[in-house]
Amino acid sequence: MAKTVGMLTGGGDCPGLNAVIRAVVRSSDEAGWDSVAVLEGWRGLVEGRFQDLGVQEVSGILPRGGTIIGTSRTNPFKLDGGVEKVLQSFRDRELDALVAIGGEDTLGVASRLFTEYGLPVVGVPKTIDNDLSGTDYTFGFDTAVTIATEAIDRLHTTAESHNRVMVVEVMGRHAGWIAVMSGIAGGADVILIPEQPVDFDEVAESIRKRHARGKNFSIVVISEGCELPGVQDSGEVDQFGHVILGNRGVGEVLGREIEQRTGFETRVTVLGHVQRGGSPTPRDRVLATRFGLKAAELTRAGEFGTMAALRGDDIVAVPLAEATAELKTVPPEWYAVAQAFFG
Ligand code: F6P
């Protein structure tokens, strides 16, 4: 009887998920394995919801954003009997292996299910936040940075026409990678990230300095996860305990503080989920495809408890436990590149 690989996509969606699914299905089919989608992340295993996937079903999905198999932020460890249901569904559907495509939360669950319950799982690192250790880059990140950079370019022209300060709030949760990369690429005049303390007076001073040397507009990029004086969390958390950041309004607060301190007219743009939508960049399509092929190969080799990862230009296998042990945040050297252009 043919062996069967299941796959799920968990956490926030991102461009490139479908490219991974296509690669896993194509590679598995070539090797004589059947493929099955677990619908809507870990929720699909808790509730036993599956869908057969063949070469036909994945045809044409490479450039499509989102995930054709659905996603959720379900954490089986937080549900009554959740883990038992996951293991039971896995057995009932007669799966031989599982490919979990996700970020720190989804892969954290995969890692625990492997070490504590022996679930034969292989991980694939996705997230626009690029905050997973163990891999140089996650797929989805390049697309998000491309979208944010384009937005900054567009804001430049309108900022210049109106002599305004434009604040752009980007995603990234606990890591400032999107802010730093899009800010550098878009020529931002100040970039604020969760890894660095924010001082409103310093921000205002950078803007004043810039205007003093003849520039009459500025672009300020802020990461949604920045801690700002006076900004309270809503207290609303998901099943992984993460505060819902989009509701904190750090961009708005920063905009007000800048306007008060400098007297320059200021407008705020929150990019939000636009950064996660639409078609993946060619770079993300290729990275996601390579990850998918590697994950399928690892399942066939029985190398469970591992994650496909990018190291330099190579796709390698790293232990899931290592990849989920800590977040990859922006180191000071990277921030220094951004800071060189402040003011
Ligand atoms: O982890 C990806 C991400 O887009 C973060 O950058 C952001 O904080 C979060 O997801 C938003 O989550 P949701 O889509 O549940 O609002």
CSV table of C-alpha atoms in Angstrom, one decimal, residues 9-338:
chain,number,residue,atom,x,y,z
A,9,THR,CA,-0.4,25.2,7.2
A,10,GLY,CA,-0.7,27.0,10.6
A,11,GLY,CA,-0.6,30.5,12.0
A,12,GLY,CA,-0.8,33.7,9.9
A,13,ASP,CA,-0.9,32.9,6.2
A,14,CYS,CA,1.8,34.2,3.9
A,15,PRO,CA,2.7,34.2,0.2
A,16,GLY,CA,4.5,31.0,-0.8
A,17,LEU,CA,2.5,28.5,1.2
A,18,ASN,CA,0.9,27.1,-1.9
A,19,ALA,CA,4.3,26.8,-3.5
A,20,VAL,CA,5.4,24.5,-0.6
A,21,ILE,CA,2.2,22.5,-0.9
A,22,ARG,CA,2.7,22.0,-4.6
A,23,ALA,CA,6.3,20.9,-4.2
A,24,VAL,CA,5.5,18.4,-1.4
A,25,VAL,CA,2.6,16.9,-3.5
A,26,ARG,CA,4.7,16.8,-6.7
A,27,SER,CA,7.7,15.2,-5.0
A,28,SER,CA,5.7,12.7,-3.0
A,29,ASP,CA,3.7,11.7,-6.1
A,30,GLU,CA,6.9,11.1,-8.0
A,31,ALA,CA,8.1,8.8,-5.2
A,32,GLY,CA,4.8,6.9,-5.1
A,33,TRP,CA,3.4,8.5,-2.0
A,34,ASP,CA,-0.2,9.8,-1.6
A,35,SER,CA,-0.7,13.4,-0.2
A,36,VAL,CA,-3.4,14.6,2.1
A,37,ALA,CA,-4.2,18.1,3.3
A,38,VAL,CA,-5.0,18.6,6.9
A,39,LEU,CA,-7.5,21.5,6.8
A,40,GLU,CA,-7.0,24.7,8.7
A,41,GLY,CA,-3.8,24.0,10.6
A,42,TRP,CA,-3.8,22.0,13.8
A,43,ARG,CA,-7.6,22.5,14.0
A,44,GLY,CA,-7.8,20.0,11.1
A,45,LEU,CA,-6.1,17.3,13.1
A,46,VAL,CA,-8.1,18.1,16.3
A,47,GLU,CA,-11.4,17.8,14.3
A,48,GLY,CA,-10.2,15.1,11.8
A,49,ARG,CA,-10.8,17.2,8.7
A,50,PHE,CA,-8.8,16.1,5.6
A,51,GLN,CA,-8.8,16.5,1.8
A,52,ASP,CA,-7.0,14.3,-0.7
A,53,LEU,CA,-4.4,16.3,-2.7
A,54,GLY,CA,-3.1,15.1,-6.1
A,55,VAL,CA,-1.0,16.6,-8.8
A,56,GLN,CA,-4.2,17.9,-10.4
A,57,GLU,CA,-5.3,19.8,-7.3
A,58,VAL,CA,-2.0,21.6,-7.0
A,59,SER,CA,-1.8,22.5,-10.6
A,60,GLY,CA,-1.7,26.3,-11.1
A,61,ILE,CA,-1.3,27.3,-7.4
A,62,LEU,CA,2.4,28.3,-7.5
A,63,PRO,CA,1.8,32.0,-7.9
A,64,ARG,CA,-1.3,32.1,-5.7
A,65,GLY,CA,-1.2,33.9,-2.3
A,66,GLY,CA,-2.7,32.5,0.9
A,67,THR,CA,-3.1,28.8,1.4
A,68,ILE,CA,-5.5,26.5,-0.5
A,69,ILE,CA,-5.7,24.2,2.6
A,70,GLY,CA,-6.7,26.9,5.1
A,71,THR,CA,-5.0,28.0,8.3
A,72,SER,CA,-5.8,28.8,11.9
A,73,ARG,CA,-4.0,29.8,15.1
A,74,THR,CA,-5.2,26.6,16.9
A,75,ASN,CA,-3.0,25.3,19.6
A,76,PRO,CA,-3.9,21.7,20.5
A,77,PHE,CA,-1.9,21.9,23.8
A,78,LYS,CA,-4.4,24.6,24.9
A,79,LEU,CA,-7.5,22.5,24.1
A,80,ASP,CA,-9.1,19.9,26.3
A,81,GLY,CA,-7.9,16.5,25.0
A,82,GLY,CA,-6.5,18.4,22.0
A,83,VAL,CA,-3.2,16.4,21.7
A,84,GLU,CA,-5.0,13.1,22.0
A,85,LYS,CA,-7.4,14.1,19.2
A,86,VAL,CA,-4.5,15.1,17.0
A,87,LEU,CA,-2.8,11.7,17.6
A,88,GLN,CA,-6.0,9.8,17.0
A,89,SER,CA,-6.9,11.6,13.8
A,90,PHE,CA,-3.4,11.0,12.5
A,91,ARG,CA,-3.8,7.3,13.2
A,92,ASP,CA,-7.4,7.1,11.8
A,93,ARG,CA,-6.4,8.8,8.5
A,94,GLU,CA,-3.4,6.3,8.4
A,95,LEU,CA,-0.9,9.0,7.8
A,96,ASP,CA,2.8,8.0,7.7
A,97,ALA,CA,4.3,11.4,8.1
A,98,LEU,CA,3.2,15.0,8.5
A,99,VAL,CA,4.7,18.2,7.0
A,100,ALA,CA,3.9,21.2,9.2
A,101,ILE,CA,4.3,24.5,7.5
A,102,GLY,CA,4.4,27.4,10.0
A,103,GLY,CA,6.2,29.9,12.2
A,104,GLU,CA,7.3,29.7,15.8
A,105,ASP,CA,3.9,28.7,17.1
A,106,THR,CA,3.0,26.0,14.6
A,107,LEU,CA,6.5,24.6,14.6
A,108,GLY,CA,6.7,24.8,18.4
A,109,VAL,CA,3.6,22.5,18.5
A,110,ALA,CA,5.3,20.2,15.9
A,111,SER,CA,8.5,20.1,17.9
A,112,ARG,CA,6.6,19.1,21.2
A,113,LEU,CA,4.5,16.5,19.4
A,114,PHE,CA,7.7,14.9,18.0
A,115,THR,CA,9.7,15.0,21.3
A,116,GLU,CA,6.9,14.2,23.7
A,117,TYR,CA,4.6,11.9,21.6
A,118,GLY,CA,6.9,10.7,18.7
A,119,LEU,CA,4.7,12.2,16.0
A,120,PRO,CA,6.6,11.7,12.7
A,121,VAL,CA,6.7,15.4,11.6
A,122,VAL,CA,8.9,17.6,9.5
A,123,GLY,CA,8.7,21.4,9.6
A,124,VAL,CA,8.9,24.1,6.9
A,125,PRO,CA,9.6,27.7,8.1
A,126,LYS,CA,7.1,30.3,7.0
A,127,THR,CA,6.5,33.8,8.2
A,128,ILE,CA,6.6,37.3,6.9
A,129,ASP,CA,8.3,38.2,10.2
A,130,ASN,CA,11.5,36.3,9.4
A,131,ASP,CA,12.0,35.7,13.1
A,132,LEU,CA,12.7,31.9,13.1
A,133,SER,CA,16.2,30.9,14.2
A,134,GLY,CA,17.7,27.9,12.4
A,135,THR,CA,17.1,29.4,8.9
A,136,ASP,CA,18.7,32.4,7.3
A,137,TYR,CA,15.4,33.4,5.8
A,138,THR,CA,11.8,32.3,5.9
A,139,PHE,CA,9.6,32.5,2.8
A,140,GLY,CA,6.9,35.2,2.8
A,141,PHE,CA,9.4,37.7,4.2
A,142,ASP,CA,10.7,38.9,0.8
A,143,THR,CA,7.2,39.5,-0.5
A,144,ALA,CA,6.2,41.5,2.7
A,145,VAL,CA,9.4,43.6,2.4
A,146,THR,CA,8.7,44.2,-1.3
A,147,ILE,CA,5.1,45.3,-0.5
A,148,ALA,CA,6.3,47.6,2.3
A,149,THR,CA,9.1,49.1,0.2
A,150,GLU,CA,6.7,49.9,-2.6
A,151,ALA,CA,4.4,51.5,-0.1
A,152,ILE,CA,7.2,53.6,1.3
A,153,ASP,CA,8.2,54.7,-2.3
A,154,ARG,CA,4.6,55.8,-2.9
A,155,LEU,CA,4.5,57.7,0.4
A,156,HIS,CA,7.7,59.5,-0.5
A,157,THR,CA,6.1,61.2,-3.5
A,158,THR,CA,3.0,62.4,-1.6
A,159,ALA,CA,5.1,63.4,1.5
A,160,GLU,CA,7.2,65.5,-0.7
A,161,SER,CA,4.3,67.2,-2.4
A,162,HIS,CA,2.7,68.2,0.9
A,163,ASN,CA,5.8,68.9,3.1
A,164,ARG,CA,4.6,66.2,5.5
A,165,VAL,CA,6.0,63.6,7.8
A,166,MET,CA,4.7,60.2,6.9
A,167,VAL,CA,4.7,57.4,9.5
A,168,VAL,CA,4.4,53.9,8.2
A,169,GLU,CA,3.5,51.1,10.6
A,170,VAL,CA,4.6,47.7,9.4
A,171,MET,CA,4.1,44.1,10.8
A,172,GLY,CA,6.7,42.0,12.5
A,173,ARG,CA,5.4,41.2,16.0
A,174,HIS,CA,8.5,40.8,18.2
A,175,ALA,CA,11.1,41.3,15.5
A,176,GLY,CA,11.8,44.4,13.4
A,177,TRP,CA,13.0,42.6,10.3
A,178,ILE,CA,10.3,44.0,8.0
A,179,ALA,CA,10.8,47.5,9.3
A,180,VAL,CA,14.6,47.4,9.0
A,181,MET,CA,14.7,45.9,5.5
A,182,SER,CA,11.9,47.9,4.0
A,183,GLY,CA,13.1,51.0,5.7
A,184,ILE,CA,16.6,50.7,4.4
A,185,ALA,CA,15.3,49.7,0.9
A,186,GLY,CA,12.9,52.6,0.9
A,187,GLY,CA,15.3,55.2,2.3
A,188,ALA,CA,13.4,55.9,5.5
A,189,ASP,CA,14.7,58.7,7.7
A,190,VAL,CA,13.9,57.0,11.0
A,191,ILE,CA,13.2,53.3,11.6
A,192,LEU,CA,11.9,52.1,14.9
A,193,ILE,CA,11.9,48.4,15.9
A,194,PRO,CA,11.0,46.4,19.0
A,195,GLU,CA,14.6,45.4,19.7
A,196,GLN,CA,15.6,49.1,20.3
A,197,PRO,CA,14.1,51.5,22.9
A,198,VAL,CA,12.1,54.4,21.4
A,199,ASP,CA,12.8,58.0,22.5
A,200,PHE,CA,10.3,60.5,21.0
A,201,ASP,CA,12.7,63.4,21.5
A,202,GLU,CA,15.4,61.6,19.5
A,203,VAL,CA,12.9,60.9,16.7
A,204,ALA,CA,11.8,64.5,16.6
A,205,GLU,CA,15.5,65.7,16.7
A,206,SER,CA,16.3,63.5,13.7
A,207,ILE,CA,13.4,64.9,11.7
A,208,ARG,CA,14.3,68.5,12.7
A,209,LYS,CA,17.9,67.9,11.7
A,210,ARG,CA,16.8,66.7,8.3
A,211,HIS,CA,14.4,69.6,7.7
A,212,ALA,CA,17.2,72.0,8.8
A,213,ARG,CA,19.3,70.8,6.0
A,214,GLY,CA,16.7,71.7,3.4
A,215,LYS,CA,14.4,68.6,3.3
A,216,ASN,CA,10.8,69.4,3.9
A,217,PHE,CA,9.4,65.9,4.3
A,218,SER,CA,10.3,62.7,6.2
A,219,ILE,CA,9.5,59.0,6.2
A,220,VAL,CA,9.4,57.2,9.5
A,221,VAL,CA,8.9,53.4,9.6
A,222,ILE,CA,7.7,51.8,12.9
A,223,SER,CA,7.3,48.2,13.7
A,224,GLU,CA,3.9,47.2,15.2
A,225,GLY,CA,5.6,45.5,18.2
A,226,CYS,CA,7.5,48.6,19.4
A,227,GLU,CA,7.0,49.4,23.1
A,228,LEU,CA,6.1,53.1,23.3
A,229,PRO,CA,5.6,55.2,26.4
A,230,GLY,CA,1.9,55.5,27.0
A,231,VAL,CA,0.8,52.6,24.8
A,232,GLN,CA,-1.1,49.9,26.5
A,233,ASP,CA,-1.8,46.4,25.2
A,234,SER,CA,-5.5,45.6,24.7
A,235,GLY,CA,-5.0,42.4,26.7
A,236,GLU,CA,-6.6,40.4,23.9
A,237,VAL,CA,-4.4,37.3,23.2
A,238,ASP,CA,-4.5,34.4,20.8
A,239,GLN,CA,-4.1,30.6,21.8
A,240,PHE,CA,-0.4,31.1,21.8
A,241,GLY,CA,-0.6,34.0,24.2
A,242,HIS,CA,0.4,36.6,21.7
A,243,VAL,CA,-1.1,40.1,22.1
A,244,ILE,CA,-3.1,41.2,19.0
A,245,LEU,CA,-0.7,43.9,17.9
A,246,GLY,CA,-2.5,45.6,15.1
A,247,ASN,CA,-4.9,47.1,17.7
A,248,ARG,CA,-2.2,48.9,19.7
A,249,GLY,CA,-2.0,51.8,17.3
A,250,VAL,CA,1.7,52.6,17.8
A,251,GLY,CA,1.8,54.4,14.4
A,252,GLU,CA,-0.9,56.8,15.5
A,253,VAL,CA,0.7,57.5,18.8
A,254,LEU,CA,4.1,58.1,17.2
A,255,GLY,CA,2.5,60.4,14.6
A,256,ARG,CA,0.9,62.5,17.3
A,257,GLU,CA,4.1,62.8,19.3
A,258,ILE,CA,6.1,63.8,16.2
A,259,GLU,CA,3.6,66.5,15.2
A,260,GLN,CA,3.5,67.9,18.7
A,261,ARG,CA,7.2,68.1,19.0
A,262,THR,CA,8.2,69.3,15.6
A,263,GLY,CA,5.1,71.1,14.4
A,264,PHE,CA,5.4,69.3,11.0
A,265,GLU,CA,2.1,68.0,9.6
A,266,THR,CA,2.1,64.3,10.0
A,267,ARG,CA,0.1,61.4,8.5
A,268,VAL,CA,0.0,57.8,9.5
A,269,THR,CA,-0.4,54.7,7.2
A,270,VAL,CA,-0.9,51.2,8.8
A,271,LEU,CA,0.0,48.6,6.2
A,272,GLY,CA,-1.5,45.7,8.1
A,273,HIS,CA,-2.5,42.5,6.3
A,274,VAL,CA,-1.8,43.9,2.9
A,275,GLN,CA,1.8,42.8,3.6
A,276,ARG,CA,0.6,39.2,3.8
A,277,GLY,CA,-1.6,39.1,0.8
A,278,GLY,CA,-1.2,38.5,-2.9
A,279,SER,CA,1.3,36.7,-5.0
A,280,PRO,CA,4.7,35.7,-3.7
A,281,THR,CA,7.8,37.3,-5.2
A,282,PRO,CA,9.9,35.0,-7.5
A,283,ARG,CA,12.5,34.7,-4.6
A,284,ASP,CA,9.8,33.5,-2.2
A,285,ARG,CA,8.3,31.1,-4.8
A,286,VAL,CA,11.8,29.5,-5.3
A,287,LEU,CA,12.6,29.4,-1.6
A,288,ALA,CA,9.2,27.8,-0.8
A,289,THR,CA,9.6,25.3,-3.6
A,290,ARG,CA,13.0,24.3,-2.4
A,291,PHE,CA,11.7,24.0,1.2
A,292,GLY,CA,8.8,21.8,0.0
A,293,LEU,CA,11.1,19.4,-1.9
A,294,LYS,CA,13.4,19.1,1.0
A,295,ALA,CA,10.6,18.5,3.5
A,296,ALA,CA,9.1,15.7,1.3
A,297,GLU,CA,12.6,14.1,1.0
A,298,LEU,CA,13.0,14.2,4.8
A,299,THR,CA,9.7,12.5,5.3
A,300,ARG,CA,10.7,9.7,3.0
A,301,ALA,CA,14.1,9.4,4.6
A,302,GLY,CA,12.3,9.1,8.0
A,303,GLU,CA,14.3,12.2,9.3
A,304,PHE,CA,11.5,13.4,11.6
A,305,GLY,CA,11.8,16.2,14.2
A,306,THR,CA,13.7,18.2,11.6
A,307,MET,CA,13.0,21.4,9.7
A,308,ALA,CA,14.0,22.4,6.2
A,309,ALA,CA,16.2,25.5,6.5
A,310,LEU,CA,18.2,27.9,4.3
A,311,ARG,CA,21.9,28.2,5.3
A,312,GLY,CA,23.8,30.4,2.9
A,313,ASP,CA,22.6,29.1,-0.5
A,314,ASP,CA,21.9,25.6,0.7
A,315,ILE,CA,18.7,23.9,1.9
A,316,VAL,CA,19.6,21.7,4.9
A,317,ALA,CA,17.8,19.9,7.7
A,318,VAL,CA,18.0,21.4,11.2
A,319,PRO,CA,16.5,20.0,14.5
A,320,LEU,CA,13.0,21.5,15.0
A,321,ALA,CA,13.8,21.9,18.7
A,322,GLU,CA,16.8,24.1,17.8
A,323,ALA,CA,14.8,26.2,15.3
A,324,THR,CA,12.0,26.9,17.8
A,325,ALA,CA,14.1,27.5,20.9
A,326,GLU,CA,14.4,31.2,20.5
A,327,LEU,CA,13.3,34.0,18.2
A,328,LYS,CA,15.7,35.5,15.7
A,329,THR,CA,15.6,39.2,16.4
A,330,VAL,CA,17.4,42.1,14.6
A,331,PRO,CA,21.0,42.3,15.9
A,332,PRO,CA,22.5,45.8,16.5
A,333,GLU,CA,24.8,45.5,13.4
A,334,TRP,CA,21.7,45.4,11.2
A,335,TYR,CA,20.1,48.3,13.0
A,336,ALA,CA,23.4,50.3,12.5
A,337,VAL,CA,22.9,50.0,8.7
A,338,ALA,CA,19.5,51.7,9.1
